[in-house]
PDB file of C-alpha atoms in Angstrom:
ATOM      1  CA  UNK M   1       0.152   0.064  -0.037  1.00 38.00           C
ATOM      2  CA  UNK M   2       2.803   2.247   0.540  1.00 38.00           C
ATOM      3  CA  UNK M   3       3.654   1.504  -2.804  1.00 39.00           C
ATOM      4  CA  UNK M   4       0.755   3.552  -4.265  1.00 38.00           C
ATOM      5  CA  UNK M   5       1.813   6.650  -2.471  1.00 36.00           C
ATOM      6  CA  UNK M   6       5.419   6.793  -4.195  1.00 38.00           C
ATOM      7  CA  UNK M   7       4.136   7.653  -7.466  1.00 38.00           C
ATOM      8  CA  UNK M   8       3.910  11.531  -7.882  1.00 35.00           C
ATOM      9  CA  UNK M   9       3.678  13.702 -10.892  1.00 34.00           C
ATOM     10  CA  UNK M  10       7.035  14.620 -11.881  1.00 35.00           C
ATOM     11  CA  UNK M  11       6.808  18.085 -10.742  1.00 35.00           C
ATOM     12  CA  UNK M  12       5.346  17.312  -7.285  1.00 34.00           C
ATOM     13  CA  UNK M  13       8.137  15.667  -4.993  1.00 37.00           C
ATOM     14  CA  UNK M  14      11.122  17.731  -3.845  1.00 44.00           C
ATOM     15  CA  UNK M  15      13.631  17.748  -6.519  1.00 46.00           C
ATOM     16  CA  UNK M  16      16.460  18.594  -4.347  1.00 53.00           C
ATOM     17  CA  UNK M  17      18.420  15.704  -6.035  1.00 68.00           C
ATOM     18  CA  UNK M  18      18.641  16.784  -9.529  1.00 76.00           C
ATOM     19  CA  UNK M  19      21.267  15.953 -12.242  1.00 77.00           C
ATOM     20  CA  UNK M  20      20.790  18.935 -14.716  1.00 80.00           C
ATOM     21  CA  UNK M  21      20.728  18.828 -18.419  1.00 82.00           C
ATOM     22  CA  UNK M  22      24.254  19.455 -19.170  1.00 85.00           C
ATOM     23  CA  UNK M  23      25.409  17.114 -16.645  1.00 89.00           C
ATOM     24  CA  UNK M  24      27.389  13.923 -17.432  1.00 91.00           C
ATOM     25  CA  UNK M  25      27.939  11.277 -14.990  1.00 93.00           C
ATOM     26  CA  UNK M  26      30.233   8.314 -15.851  1.00 93.00           C
ATOM     27  CA  UNK M  27      30.097   5.707 -12.787  1.00 93.00           C
ATOM     28  CA  UNK M  28      27.728   4.636 -10.343  1.00 93.00           C
ATOM     29  CA  UNK M  29      24.943   6.776  -8.620  1.00 93.00           C
ATOM     30  CA  UNK M  30      23.352   5.834  -5.380  1.00 93.00           C
ATOM     31  CA  UNK M  31      21.352   7.543  -2.795  1.00 89.00           C
ATOM     32  CA  UNK M  32      18.587   7.955  -0.354  1.00 88.00           C
ATOM     33  CA  UNK M  33      15.301   9.631  -1.387  1.00 86.00           C
ATOM     34  CA  UNK M  34      14.266  10.596  -5.054  1.00 89.00           C
ATOM     35  CA  UNK M  35      16.350  11.453  -7.740  1.00 90.00           C
ATOM     36  CA  UNK M  36      15.695  13.123 -11.227  1.00 91.00           C
ATOM     37  CA  UNK M  37      18.127  12.929 -14.119  1.00 92.00           C
ATOM     38  CA  UNK M  38      17.825  15.430 -16.677  1.00 92.00           C
ATOM     39  CA  UNK M  39      21.468  14.871 -17.566  1.00 92.00           C
ATOM     40  CA  UNK M  40      23.284  11.956 -19.094  1.00 94.00           C
ATOM     41  CA  UNK M  41      24.238   8.712 -16.866  1.00 94.00           C
ATOM     42  CA  UNK M  42      26.494   6.027 -18.053  1.00 95.00           C
ATOM     43  CA  UNK M  43      26.470   3.547 -15.242  1.00 95.00           C
ATOM     44  CA  UNK M  44      24.154   2.014 -12.732  1.00 95.00           C
ATOM     45  CA  UNK M  45      21.652   4.195 -10.908  1.00 94.00           C
ATOM     46  CA  UNK M  46      20.164   2.816  -7.177  1.00 94.00           C
ATOM     47  CA  UNK M  47      17.841   5.138  -5.200  1.00 93.00           C
ATOM     48  CA  UNK M  48      15.744   4.319  -2.293  1.00 93.00           C
ATOM     49  CA  UNK M  49      12.932   6.375  -3.460  1.00 92.00           C
ATOM     50  CA  UNK M  50      11.635   7.551  -6.977  1.00 93.00           C
ATOM     51  CA  UNK M  51      13.846   7.767  -9.986  1.00 94.00           C
ATOM     52  CA  UNK M  52      12.666   9.994 -12.724  1.00 94.00           C
ATOM     53  CA  UNK M  53      14.476  10.130 -15.987  1.00 95.00           C
ATOM     54  CA  UNK M  54      13.060  13.535 -17.320  1.00 94.00           C
ATOM     55  CA  UNK M  55      12.747  14.209 -21.129  1.00 94.00           C
ATOM     56  CA  UNK M  56      16.267  15.134 -21.677  1.00 93.00           C
ATOM     57  CA  UNK M  57      17.759  12.442 -19.224  1.00 94.00           C
ATOM     58  CA  UNK M  58      19.574   9.763 -20.808  1.00 95.00           C
ATOM     59  CA  UNK M  59      20.617   6.784 -18.876  1.00 95.00           C
ATOM     60  CA  UNK M  60      22.582   3.742 -19.743  1.00 96.00           C
ATOM     61  CA  UNK M  61      22.639   1.128 -17.081  1.00 95.00           C
ATOM     62  CA  UNK M  62      20.839  -0.771 -14.664  1.00 95.00           C
ATOM     63  CA  UNK M  63      18.380   1.241 -12.513  1.00 95.00           C
ATOM     64  CA  UNK M  64      17.068   0.088  -9.091  1.00 95.00           C
ATOM     65  CA  UNK M  65      14.670   2.270  -7.231  1.00 95.00           C
ATOM     66  CA  UNK M  66      11.299   2.181  -5.265  1.00 94.00           C
ATOM     67  CA  UNK M  67       9.676   3.469  -8.335  1.00 94.00           C
ATOM     68  CA  UNK M  68      10.858   4.423 -11.843  1.00 95.00           C
ATOM     69  CA  UNK M  69       9.479   7.221 -14.283  1.00 95.00           C
ATOM     70  CA  UNK M  70      10.890   7.569 -17.584  1.00 96.00           C
ATOM     71  CA  UNK M  71      10.043  10.436 -19.842  1.00 96.00           C
ATOM     72  CA  UNK M  72      13.513  10.309 -21.521  1.00 95.00           C
ATOM     73  CA  UNK M  73      15.994   7.894 -22.803  1.00 95.00           C
ATOM     74  CA  UNK M  74      16.856   4.796 -21.032  1.00 96.00           C
ATOM     75  CA  UNK M  75      18.790   1.740 -21.855  1.00 96.00           C
ATOM     76  CA  UNK M  76      19.255  -1.019 -19.267  1.00 95.00           C
ATOM     77  CA  UNK M  77      17.307  -3.183 -17.027  1.00 95.00           C
ATOM     78  CA  UNK M  78      14.775  -1.670 -14.694  1.00 94.00           C
ATOM     79  CA  UNK M  79      14.112  -3.033 -11.172  1.00 93.00           C
ATOM     80  CA  UNK M  80      11.595  -1.378  -9.177  1.00 93.00           C
ATOM     81  CA  UNK M  81       9.776  -2.274  -5.863  1.00 92.00           C
ATOM     82  CA  UNK M  82       7.007  -0.507  -7.004  1.00 91.00           C
ATOM     83  CA  UNK M  83       5.702   1.168 -10.149  1.00 92.00           C
ATOM     84  CA  UNK M  84       7.332   1.654 -13.462  1.00 93.00           C
ATOM     85  CA  UNK M  85       5.809   4.259 -15.735  1.00 94.00           C
ATOM     86  CA  UNK M  86       7.212   4.696 -19.235  1.00 94.00           C
ATOM     87  CA  UNK M  87       5.722   8.208 -20.409  1.00 95.00           C
ATOM     88  CA  UNK M  88       4.824   9.306 -23.902  1.00 94.00           C
ATOM     89  CA  UNK M  89       7.869  10.224 -25.695  1.00 94.00           C
ATOM     90  CA  UNK M  90      10.171   8.121 -23.658  1.00 95.00           C
ATOM     91  CA  UNK M  91      12.434   5.528 -25.336  1.00 95.00           C
ATOM     92  CA  UNK M  92      13.360   2.638 -23.008  1.00 95.00           C
ATOM     93  CA  UNK M  93      15.347  -0.598 -24.171  1.00 95.00           C
ATOM     94  CA  UNK M  94      15.714  -3.321 -21.638  1.00 94.00           C
ATOM     95  CA  UNK M  95      13.740  -5.488 -18.967  1.00 93.00           C
ATOM     96  CA  UNK M  96      11.381  -4.016 -16.716  1.00 93.00           C
ATOM     97  CA  UNK M  97      10.618  -5.732 -13.434  1.00 92.00           C
ATOM     98  CA  UNK M  98       8.296  -4.098 -10.799  1.00 90.00           C
ATOM     99  CA  UNK M  99       4.968  -4.403  -9.050  1.00 88.00           C
ATOM    100  CA  UNK M 100       2.925  -2.515 -11.810  1.00 89.00           C
ATOM    101  CA  UNK M 101       4.301  -1.146 -15.298  1.00 91.00           C
ATOM    102  CA  UNK M 102       2.331   1.697 -16.979  1.00 91.00           C
ATOM    103  CA  UNK M 103       3.382   2.208 -20.784  1.00 92.00           C
ATOM    104  CA  UNK M 104       1.969   5.339 -22.175  1.00 93.00           C
ATOM    105  CA  UNK M 105       0.785   5.713 -25.713  1.00 93.00           C
ATOM    106  CA  UNK M 106       3.768   7.508 -27.909  1.00 93.00           C
ATOM    107  CA  UNK M 107       6.542   5.652 -25.757  1.00 94.00           C
ATOM    108  CA  UNK M 108       9.003   3.553 -27.729  1.00 93.00           C
ATOM    109  CA  UNK M 109       9.750   0.409 -25.662  1.00 93.00           C
ATOM    110  CA  UNK M 110      11.935  -2.657 -26.594  1.00 93.00           C
ATOM    111  CA  UNK M 111      12.398  -5.383 -23.752  1.00 92.00           C
ATOM    112  CA  UNK M 112      10.476  -7.633 -21.486  1.00 90.00           C
ATOM    113  CA  UNK M 113       7.929  -6.676 -18.916  1.00 90.00           C
ATOM    114  CA  UNK M 114       7.914  -8.681 -15.676  1.00 86.00           C
ATOM    115  CA  UNK M 115       5.533  -7.611 -13.037  1.00 83.00           C
ATOM    116  CA  UNK M 116       6.056  -8.781  -9.699  1.00 63.00           C
ATOM    117  CA  UNK M 117       3.195  -8.688  -7.315  1.00 64.00           C
ATOM    118  CA  UNK M 118       3.746  -8.931  -3.358  1.00 61.00           C
ATOM    119  CA  UNK M 119      -0.010  -8.141  -2.798  1.00 65.00           C
ATOM    120  CA  UNK M 120      -1.274  -8.944   0.596  1.00 71.00           C
ATOM    121  CA  UNK M 121      -3.614 -11.806   0.958  1.00 73.00           C
ATOM    122  CA  UNK M 122      -6.886 -10.144   0.757  1.00 74.00           C
ATOM    123  CA  UNK M 123      -6.052  -8.463  -2.423  1.00 69.00           C
ATOM    124  CA  UNK M 124      -4.966 -11.869  -3.794  1.00 65.00           C
ATOM    125  CA  UNK M 125      -8.546 -12.826  -4.378  1.00 62.00           C
ATOM    126  CA  UNK M 126      -9.671 -13.339  -8.165  1.00 61.00           C
ATOM    127  CA  UNK M 127     -11.849 -10.173  -8.105  1.00 54.00           C
ATOM    128  CA  UNK M 128      -8.762  -7.872  -7.551  1.00 47.00           C
ATOM    129  CA  UNK M 129      -6.336  -9.634  -9.770  1.00 49.00           C
ATOM    130  CA  UNK M 130      -3.286  -8.129 -10.617  1.00 47.00           C
ATOM    131  CA  UNK M 131      -4.073  -7.414 -14.421  1.00 46.00           C
ATOM    132  CA  UNK M 132      -6.340  -4.816 -13.700  1.00 45.00           C
ATOM    133  CA  UNK M 133      -3.562  -2.604 -11.938  1.00 48.00           C
ATOM    134  CA  UNK M 134      -1.235  -2.059 -14.669  1.00 47.00           C
ATOM    135  CA  UNK M 135      -4.071  -1.402 -17.286  1.00 44.00           C
ATOM    136  CA  UNK M 136      -5.662   1.214 -15.014  1.00 43.00           C
ATOM    137  CA  UNK M 137      -2.424   2.997 -14.764  1.00 45.00           C
ATOM    138  CA  UNK M 138      -1.902   2.918 -18.293  1.00 44.00           C
ATOM    139  CA  UNK M 139      -4.884   4.458 -18.952  1.00 42.00           C
ATOM    140  CA  UNK M 140      -4.551   7.144 -16.540  1.00 43.00           C
ATOM    141  CA  UNK M 141      -1.119   7.957 -17.663  1.00 42.00           C
ATOM    142  CA  UNK M 142      -2.327   7.971 -21.362  1.00 39.00           C
ATOM    143  CA  UNK M 143      -4.859  10.861 -20.477  1.00 40.00           C
ATOM    144  CA  UNK M 144      -2.289  13.286 -19.605  1.00 38.00           C
TER     145      UNK M 144
ATOM    146  CA  UNK X   1      16.826  25.414 -14.699  1.00 44.00           C
ATOM    147  CA  UNK X   2      18.787  25.606 -11.438  1.00 60.00           C
ATOM    148  CA  UNK X   3      21.765  23.520 -12.843  1.00 76.00           C
ATOM    149  CA  UNK X   4      22.445  20.477 -11.024  1.00 86.00           C
ATOM    150  CA  UNK X   5      21.878  19.637  -7.193  1.00 88.00           C
ATOM    151  CA  UNK X   6      23.700  16.378  -5.994  1.00 89.00           C
ATOM    152  CA  UNK X   7      21.351  16.027  -3.161  1.00 85.00           C
ATOM    153  CA  UNK X   8      22.203  14.992   0.422  1.00 86.00           C
ATOM    154  CA  UNK X   9      22.152  11.095   0.625  1.00 86.00           C
ATOM    155  CA  UNK X  10      23.277  10.794  -3.218  1.00 90.00           C
ATOM    156  CA  UNK X  11      26.607   9.098  -3.624  1.00 93.00           C
ATOM    157  CA  UNK X  12      28.194   9.434  -7.281  1.00 94.00           C
ATOM    158  CA  UNK X  13      31.397   7.108  -7.811  1.00 94.00           C
ATOM    159  CA  UNK X  14      32.833   8.222 -11.178  1.00 94.00           C
ATOM    160  CA  UNK X  15      33.391  10.973 -13.135  1.00 94.00           C
ATOM    161  CA  UNK X  16      31.066  13.967 -13.076  1.00 94.00           C
ATOM    162  CA  UNK X  17      30.933  16.595 -15.964  1.00 93.00           C
ATOM    163  CA  UNK X  18      28.801  19.632 -16.436  1.00 93.00           C
ATOM    164  CA  UNK X  19      28.503  22.910 -18.363  1.00 91.00           C
ATOM    165  CA  UNK X  20      26.436  24.789 -15.611  1.00 90.00           C
ATOM    166  CA  UNK X  21      26.646  25.195 -11.804  1.00 93.00           C
ATOM    167  CA  UNK X  22      26.734  22.244  -9.539  1.00 94.00           C
ATOM    168  CA  UNK X  23      25.719  22.214  -5.913  1.00 94.00           C
ATOM    169  CA  UNK X  24      26.849  19.315  -3.972  1.00 94.00           C
ATOM    170  CA  UNK X  25      25.133  18.444  -0.713  1.00 93.00           C
ATOM    171  CA  UNK X  26      25.837  14.718  -1.227  1.00 93.00           C
ATOM    172  CA  UNK X  27      28.950  12.802  -1.751  1.00 94.00           C
ATOM    173  CA  UNK X  28      31.135  12.653  -5.271  1.00 95.00           C
ATOM    174  CA  UNK X  29      33.983  10.149  -5.585  1.00 96.00           C
ATOM    175  CA  UNK X  30      36.173  10.411  -8.607  1.00 95.00           C
ATOM    176  CA  UNK X  31      36.385  13.446 -10.797  1.00 95.00           C
ATOM    177  CA  UNK X  32      34.088  16.629 -11.078  1.00 95.00           C
ATOM    178  CA  UNK X  33      34.761  18.799 -13.911  1.00 95.00           C
ATOM    179  CA  UNK X  34      32.349  21.740 -14.358  1.00 95.00           C
ATOM    180  CA  UNK X  35      32.433  24.586 -16.747  1.00 94.00           C
ATOM    181  CA  UNK X  36      30.746  26.957 -14.188  1.00 94.00           C
ATOM    182  CA  UNK X  37      30.633  27.487 -10.246  1.00 96.00           C
ATOM    183  CA  UNK X  38      30.781  24.750  -8.020  1.00 96.00           C
ATOM    184  CA  UNK X  39      29.344  24.947  -4.482  1.00 96.00           C
ATOM    185  CA  UNK X  40      29.785  22.392  -1.907  1.00 97.00           C
ATOM    186  CA  UNK X  41      27.372  22.500   0.926  1.00 95.00           C
ATOM    187  CA  UNK X  42      28.146  21.758   4.482  1.00 96.00           C
ATOM    188  CA  UNK X  43      27.056  18.270   4.093  1.00 95.00           C
ATOM    189  CA  UNK X  44      28.784  17.789   0.995  1.00 96.00           C
ATOM    190  CA  UNK X  45      31.727  15.582   0.626  1.00 96.00           C
ATOM    191  CA  UNK X  46      33.985  15.252  -2.537  1.00 97.00           C
ATOM    192  CA  UNK X  47      36.821  12.891  -2.810  1.00 97.00           C
ATOM    193  CA  UNK X  48      37.855  13.773  -6.199  1.00 95.00           C
ATOM    194  CA  UNK X  49      39.999  16.282  -8.201  1.00 96.00           C
ATOM    195  CA  UNK X  50      37.805  19.389  -8.936  1.00 96.00           C
ATOM    196  CA  UNK X  51      38.061  21.547 -11.916  1.00 96.00           C
ATOM    197  CA  UNK X  52      35.607  24.529 -12.137  1.00 96.00           C
ATOM    198  CA  UNK X  53      35.294  28.444 -12.961  1.00 96.00           C
ATOM    199  CA  UNK X  54      34.901  29.096  -9.079  1.00 96.00           C
ATOM    200  CA  UNK X  55      34.547  26.855  -5.998  1.00 97.00           C
ATOM    201  CA  UNK X  56      32.745  27.845  -2.776  1.00 97.00           C
ATOM    202  CA  UNK X  57      33.365  25.083  -0.090  1.00 97.00           C
ATOM    203  CA  UNK X  58      31.326  24.523   3.124  1.00 96.00           C
ATOM    204  CA  UNK X  59      32.010  20.876   3.284  1.00 96.00           C
ATOM    205  CA  UNK X  60      34.736  18.446   2.996  1.00 97.00           C
ATOM    206  CA  UNK X  61      37.156  18.147  -0.162  1.00 97.00           C
ATOM    207  CA  UNK X  62      40.003  15.563  -0.525  1.00 97.00           C
ATOM    208  CA  UNK X  63      41.358  16.093  -4.009  1.00 96.00           C
ATOM    209  CA  UNK X  64      43.259  18.962  -5.929  1.00 96.00           C
ATOM    210  CA  UNK X  65      41.483  21.823  -7.003  1.00 96.00           C
ATOM    211  CA  UNK X  66      41.918  23.733 -10.208  1.00 96.00           C
ATOM    212  CA  UNK X  67      39.848  26.883 -10.513  1.00 96.00           C
ATOM    213  CA  UNK X  68      39.728  29.802 -12.999  1.00 93.00           C
ATOM    214  CA  UNK X  69      38.296  32.415 -10.800  1.00 93.00           C
ATOM    215  CA  UNK X  70      38.248  32.298  -7.265  1.00 95.00           C
ATOM    216  CA  UNK X  71      38.106  29.389  -4.320  1.00 96.00           C
ATOM    217  CA  UNK X  72      36.375  30.461  -1.199  1.00 96.00           C
ATOM    218  CA  UNK X  73      36.875  27.861   1.787  1.00 96.00           C
ATOM    219  CA  UNK X  74      34.084  28.717   4.388  1.00 96.00           C
ATOM    220  CA  UNK X  75      34.334  28.513   8.029  1.00 96.00           C
ATOM    221  CA  UNK X  76      33.791  25.133   9.015  1.00 96.00           C
ATOM    222  CA  UNK X  77      34.833  23.569   5.813  1.00 97.00           C
ATOM    223  CA  UNK X  78      37.725  21.174   5.184  1.00 96.00           C
ATOM    224  CA  UNK X  79      40.171  20.873   2.210  1.00 97.00           C
ATOM    225  CA  UNK X  80      43.069  18.352   1.637  1.00 97.00           C
ATOM    226  CA  UNK X  81      44.752  18.960  -1.540  1.00 96.00           C
ATOM    227  CA  UNK X  82      46.584  21.399  -3.658  1.00 96.00           C
ATOM    228  CA  UNK X  83      44.726  24.511  -4.869  1.00 96.00           C
ATOM    229  CA  UNK X  84      45.544  26.452  -8.049  1.00 96.00           C
ATOM    230  CA  UNK X  85      43.460  29.677  -8.540  1.00 95.00           C
ATOM    231  CA  UNK X  86      44.054  33.439  -9.244  1.00 94.00           C
ATOM    232  CA  UNK X  87      42.152  34.256  -6.032  1.00 95.00           C
ATOM    233  CA  UNK X  88      41.639  32.426  -2.703  1.00 95.00           C
ATOM    234  CA  UNK X  89      39.947  33.208   0.488  1.00 95.00           C
ATOM    235  CA  UNK X  90      40.111  31.023   3.532  1.00 96.00           C
ATOM    236  CA  UNK X  91      37.779  31.962   6.384  1.00 96.00           C
ATOM    237  CA  UNK X  92      38.341  31.888   9.928  1.00 96.00           C
ATOM    238  CA  UNK X  93      37.532  28.266  11.002  1.00 95.00           C
ATOM    239  CA  UNK X  94      38.245  26.464   7.684  1.00 96.00           C
ATOM    240  CA  UNK X  95      40.606  23.698   7.747  1.00 96.00           C
ATOM    241  CA  UNK X  96      43.259  23.412   4.747  1.00 96.00           C
ATOM    242  CA  UNK X  97      46.121  21.333   4.255  1.00 96.00           C
ATOM    243  CA  UNK X  98      48.101  21.672   0.763  1.00 95.00           C
ATOM    244  CA  UNK X  99      49.601  23.953  -1.475  1.00 95.00           C
ATOM    245  CA  UNK X 100      48.213  27.116  -2.865  1.00 95.00           C
ATOM    246  CA  UNK X 101      49.236  28.280  -6.352  1.00 95.00           C
ATOM    247  CA  UNK X 102      48.029  31.839  -7.338  1.00 92.00           C
ATOM    248  CA  UNK X 103      50.065  32.195 -10.299  1.00 82.00           C
ATOM    249  CA  UNK X 104      47.645  32.528 -13.491  1.00 58.00           C
TER     250      UNK X 104
END
């Protein structure tokens, strides 16, 4: 359930952790909290909060976060505890592994999607079966 | 856009380059090359050589610093390494160990 609260609109959360447009990082980035990438990272990224790759962001490497939002360019595997959202205009090449995956219309994606549910038992009943969640996310995202 | 903020809790191991201002409140290990001003906050830890147009250090730097314009070592900051810059200020309470080269 905490999962649901981690998905912010990209403008909402505190953006104290920011890699700007002209920044290039060659190496590993790790951290507590959220991270917004508008620059280029060649290397693995691991954050405890939400990772947002902005429209000008380019990440080449594996990413690991609570939640991942891609609006830019990502090449590499994504592992999220919670949601992965690929927004319109994004380009993603790699395998996605997360609780839910939302793929917006207009996004380019090449890879595998592996949604990994860790729902509590009371949500595991057939009525609330997992397939509904990603598709609802995708529709919500698609309206933006 | 406000340039780049490497926030508290963020650790970068590797090479960082940028064409605009960089503020470090987290940790950078490797190399930091910026075509603009660099500010190290009190929580910032840099274990890297730094190249920048100016440097304001309120945190901790281990590495050599080559700066075009000026270096300010603020009170409570720490710098171990050599400094090459046209202008250098070291505030009362700043810890500094290394050489200063003000030729330019």
